[in-house]
Short mmCIF file of C-alpha atoms and ligand atoms in Angstrom, two decimals:
data_model
loop_
_atom_site.label_atom_id
_atom_site.label_comp_id
_atom_site.label_asym_id
_atom_site.label_seq_id
_atom_site.Cartn_x
_atom_site.Cartn_y
_atom_site.Cartn_z
CA MET A 1297 220.57 65.61 -55.27
CA PRO A 1298 217.64 63.32 -56.11
CA THR A 1299 214.37 65.24 -55.80
CA THR A 1300 211.01 63.50 -55.59
CA VAL A 1301 207.62 65.18 -55.75
CA ARG A 1302 204.91 62.90 -54.36
CA PRO A 1303 201.53 63.08 -52.60
CA ALA A 1304 201.81 63.97 -48.91
CA THR A 1305 201.01 61.24 -46.38
CA ALA A 1306 200.26 61.28 -42.66
CA ASP A 1307 203.96 60.61 -42.04
CA ASP A 1308 204.72 64.06 -43.50
CA VAL A 1309 202.65 65.92 -40.89
CA PRO A 1310 205.65 66.89 -38.70
CA ALA A 1311 207.52 68.29 -41.72
CA LEU A 1312 204.42 70.05 -43.07
CA THR A 1313 203.86 71.60 -39.63
CA GLU A 1314 207.48 72.74 -39.35
CA VAL A 1315 207.74 74.21 -42.85
CA TYR A 1316 204.49 76.13 -42.52
CA ALA A 1317 205.22 77.36 -38.98
CA HIS A 1318 208.40 79.03 -40.22
CA HIS A 1319 206.43 81.14 -42.69
CA VAL A 1320 203.66 81.91 -40.19
CA LEU A 1321 206.20 83.23 -37.70
CA THR A 1322 208.64 85.02 -40.00
CA GLY A 1323 206.85 86.42 -43.03
CA THR A 1324 203.70 87.39 -44.87
CA ALA A 1325 203.62 84.51 -47.36
CA THR A 1326 200.70 83.35 -45.19
CA PHE A 1327 198.33 85.55 -43.21
CA ASP A 1328 198.02 82.95 -40.45
CA VAL A 1329 199.48 84.49 -37.31
CA ASP A 1330 199.49 81.43 -35.02
CA PRO A 1331 201.25 78.32 -36.34
CA PRO A 1332 198.89 75.34 -36.53
CA ASP A 1333 200.06 72.41 -34.39
CA GLU A 1334 200.45 68.88 -35.73
CA ALA A 1335 196.85 67.95 -34.87
CA ALA A 1336 195.58 70.90 -36.88
CA ARG A 1337 197.87 70.09 -39.79
CA ARG A 1338 196.70 66.45 -39.69
CA GLU A 1339 193.11 67.62 -39.95
CA TRP A 1340 194.05 70.00 -42.78
CA LEU A 1341 195.80 67.17 -44.64
CA ALA A 1342 192.76 64.93 -44.21
CA GLY A 1343 190.76 67.59 -46.03
CA HIS A 1344 193.25 67.40 -48.93
CA ALA A 1345 193.10 63.64 -49.46
CA GLY A 1346 192.77 63.67 -53.24
CA GLY A 1347 190.53 64.87 -56.03
CA PRO A 1348 190.74 68.65 -56.48
CA HIS A 1349 192.11 69.29 -53.00
CA ARG A 1350 195.50 67.72 -52.43
CA VAL A 1351 199.02 68.24 -51.11
CA VAL A 1352 202.30 67.27 -52.71
CA VAL A 1353 205.71 67.37 -51.02
CA ALA A 1354 209.22 67.76 -52.42
CA GLU A 1355 211.68 65.36 -50.87
CA VAL A 1356 215.42 65.85 -51.37
CA ASP A 1357 217.68 63.05 -50.15
CA GLY A 1358 214.83 61.72 -48.03
CA ARG A 1359 213.97 65.04 -46.33
CA VAL A 1360 210.81 67.03 -47.06
CA GLN A 1361 211.88 70.50 -48.20
CA GLY A 1362 208.49 71.97 -49.02
CA PHE A 1363 204.93 71.42 -50.13
CA ALA A 1364 202.29 72.70 -52.51
CA ALA A 1365 198.56 72.47 -51.96
CA SER A 1366 195.31 72.98 -53.83
CA SER A 1367 192.52 73.99 -51.50
CA ARG A 1368 188.84 74.92 -51.65
CA PHE A 1369 188.62 78.45 -53.07
CA ARG A 1370 185.36 79.45 -51.37
CA PRO A 1371 182.79 77.29 -49.58
CA ARG A 1372 179.73 77.78 -51.80
CA ALA A 1373 179.15 75.03 -54.34
CA ALA A 1374 179.38 77.05 -57.55
CA TYR A 1375 183.04 77.72 -56.70
CA ASP A 1376 183.87 73.99 -56.77
CA THR A 1377 185.42 74.27 -60.25
CA SER A 1378 188.09 76.59 -58.80
CA VAL A 1379 190.91 75.96 -56.33
CA GLU A 1380 193.38 78.15 -54.47
CA THR A 1381 196.95 76.96 -54.68
CA SER A 1382 199.90 77.66 -52.40
CA VAL A 1383 203.51 76.58 -52.03
CA TYR A 1384 206.01 76.82 -49.17
CA LEU A 1385 209.65 75.77 -48.95
CA ARG A 1386 212.10 75.51 -46.10
CA ALA A 1387 214.17 78.70 -45.84
CA GLY A 1388 217.32 76.98 -47.08
CA ALA A 1389 215.59 75.37 -50.05
CA VAL A 1390 214.45 78.45 -52.03
CA GLY A 1391 215.78 79.43 -55.43
CA GLN A 1392 216.74 75.91 -56.51
CA GLY A 1393 213.75 74.99 -58.63
CA LEU A 1394 211.82 73.17 -55.92
CA GLY A 1395 208.86 75.55 -56.07
CA SER A 1396 208.63 74.88 -59.81
CA ALA A 1397 208.95 71.11 -59.25
CA LEU A 1398 206.15 71.20 -56.68
CA TYR A 1399 203.80 73.21 -58.91
CA ALA A 1400 204.57 70.93 -61.87
CA GLY A 1401 203.65 67.90 -59.76
CA LEU A 1402 200.56 69.56 -58.33
CA PHE A 1403 199.16 70.73 -61.67
CA ASP A 1404 199.87 67.33 -63.26
CA ALA A 1405 197.81 65.74 -60.50
CA LEU A 1406 195.00 68.27 -61.00
CA ALA A 1407 194.81 67.83 -64.77
CA ASP A 1408 191.96 65.28 -64.73
CA GLN A 1409 189.93 66.76 -61.87
CA GLY A 1410 187.49 68.79 -63.96
CA LEU A 1411 188.82 72.08 -62.61
CA HIS A 1412 188.49 75.32 -64.55
CA ARG A 1413 190.52 77.90 -62.63
CA ALA A 1414 193.30 78.10 -60.04
CA TYR A 1415 193.86 81.21 -57.92
CA ALA A 1416 196.80 82.30 -55.80
CA ALA A 1417 197.07 85.20 -53.37
CA VAL A 1418 200.52 86.77 -53.07
CA ALA A 1419 201.22 89.28 -50.30
CA LEU A 1420 203.50 91.99 -51.65
CA PRO A 1421 206.38 92.19 -52.10
CA ASN A 1422 207.23 88.60 -53.04
CA PRO A 1423 209.16 88.58 -56.35
CA ALA A 1424 209.94 84.85 -56.15
CA SER A 1425 206.29 83.92 -55.76
CA GLU A 1426 205.18 86.34 -58.48
CA ALA A 1427 207.77 84.85 -60.87
CA LEU A 1428 206.75 81.30 -59.98
CA HIS A 1429 203.07 82.00 -60.62
CA ARG A 1430 203.75 83.77 -63.92
CA ARG A 1431 205.95 80.84 -64.98
CA PHE A 1432 202.99 78.49 -64.43
CA GLY A 1433 200.58 80.53 -66.52
CA PHE A 1434 198.98 82.63 -63.81
CA ALA A 1435 198.09 86.23 -64.70
CA VAL A 1436 197.37 89.10 -62.35
CA VAL A 1437 193.68 89.84 -61.85
CA GLY A 1438 194.07 92.60 -59.30
CA THR A 1439 195.59 93.83 -56.08
CA LEU A 1440 193.73 94.31 -52.82
CA GLY A 1441 195.14 97.31 -50.98
CA GLU A 1442 196.04 96.85 -47.30
CA VAL A 1443 193.70 93.86 -47.01
CA GLY A 1444 195.70 92.15 -44.26
CA PHE A 1445 197.33 93.28 -41.01
CA LYS A 1446 200.37 91.36 -39.72
CA PHE A 1447 203.52 92.32 -37.80
CA GLY A 1448 202.03 95.72 -36.98
CA ARG A 1449 201.22 96.94 -40.46
CA PHE A 1450 198.88 96.49 -43.41
CA HIS A 1451 199.79 94.43 -46.48
CA ASP A 1452 198.60 94.42 -50.08
CA VAL A 1453 197.69 91.10 -51.73
CA ARG A 1454 197.92 90.45 -55.46
CA TRP A 1455 195.58 87.80 -56.85
CA PHE A 1456 196.70 85.57 -59.69
CA GLU A 1457 194.48 83.41 -61.95
CA LYS A 1458 195.37 80.38 -64.08
CA PRO A 1459 193.03 78.73 -66.59
CA LEU A 1460 193.05 74.96 -66.10
CA ALA A 1461 190.71 73.63 -68.76
CA PRO A 1462 188.61 74.99 -71.63
C1 COA B 1570 207.88 81.32 -53.63
C2 COA B 1570 208.68 80.01 -53.65
C3 COA B 1570 207.72 78.84 -53.44
C4 COA B 1570 209.33 79.88 -55.05
O1 COA B 1570 209.99 78.64 -55.12
P1 COA B 1570 211.52 78.55 -55.58
O2 COA B 1570 211.93 77.13 -55.58
O3 COA B 1570 212.30 79.50 -54.74
O4 COA B 1570 211.43 79.10 -57.08
P2 COA B 1570 212.11 78.43 -58.36
O5 COA B 1570 213.56 78.25 -58.08
O6 COA B 1570 211.31 77.26 -58.78
O7 COA B 1570 211.95 79.62 -59.41
C5 COA B 1570 210.68 79.97 -59.93
C6 COA B 1570 210.79 81.31 -60.60
O8 COA B 1570 211.00 82.32 -59.59
C7 COA B 1570 212.18 83.06 -59.88
N1 COA B 1570 212.76 83.41 -58.61
C8 COA B 1570 213.17 82.58 -57.63
N2 COA B 1570 213.62 83.30 -56.58
C9 COA B 1570 213.48 84.60 -56.92
C10 COA B 1570 213.74 85.83 -56.25
N3 COA B 1570 214.24 85.84 -55.00
N4 COA B 1570 213.46 86.98 -56.89
C11 COA B 1570 212.95 86.98 -58.13
N5 COA B 1570 212.64 85.85 -58.83
C12 COA B 1570 212.93 84.68 -58.21
C13 COA B 1570 213.03 82.11 -60.68
O9 COA B 1570 213.99 82.79 -61.47
C14 COA B 1570 211.98 81.44 -61.53
O10 COA B 1570 211.56 82.31 -62.55
P3 COA B 1570 211.71 81.93 -64.10
O11 COA B 1570 210.91 80.68 -64.30
O12 COA B 1570 211.15 83.11 -64.80
O13 COA B 1570 213.19 81.71 -64.29
C15 COA B 1570 209.78 79.98 -52.56
O14 COA B 1570 210.69 81.03 -52.80
C16 COA B 1570 209.25 80.07 -51.13
O15 COA B 1570 208.90 79.07 -50.53
N6 COA B 1570 209.16 81.30 -50.62
C17 COA B 1570 208.66 81.52 -49.27
C18 COA B 1570 207.18 81.13 -49.14
C19 COA B 1570 206.32 81.84 -50.16
O16 COA B 1570 206.51 83.02 -50.43
N7 COA B 1570 205.35 81.09 -50.73
C20 COA B 1570 204.43 81.62 -51.69
C21 COA B 1570 203.24 82.18 -51.01
S1 COA B 1570 202.20 83.08 -52.19
#
């Protein structure tokens, strides 16, 4: 199947909304509890229009199967050399290399953005996400115990860090 990883456009908003809503409603990959609607996703995408903060999608046979994003890590200016990255696939698209293809495309696009660190937060357990992040050079910096509450119980979150430039 031909797979393309490319920057997300406004036309991708319905697919981005659908893919993310699945994970909001069914798992702890995200700690959002209410799925953002298309208007909210459009606004989110507008805040990822290029530079250090961007979104790439993986398209297989013309259908978006997932996305990866680099987002502001924290609002204060000294954090601007860091980003937080995330990646979400459709349920039927996991375990086929698409997460790796998305991260490869995302980190290629970030290579000339003057960034120094990428961070990722992985709610435990999530062996696929931990393996993906390790594969892309992330290392564990620590685990926050019971930092989030979703689906009636607390969840631990492991933070991963990746050096991006000397
Ligand atoms: C996490 C996710 C993006 C990984 O993408 P993927 O396409 O399934 O992963 P890939 O096929 O590219 O494989 C990447 C690595 O993960 C490993 N992996 C994949 N699925 C796995 C699983 N279920 N258990 C353990 N390792 C797994 C692969 O073997 C590979 O490791 P390697 O490079 O050491 O061989 C995807 O599974 C997903 O969307 N999950 C739900 C949402 C989510 O958890 N997002 C991350 C939020 S932190």
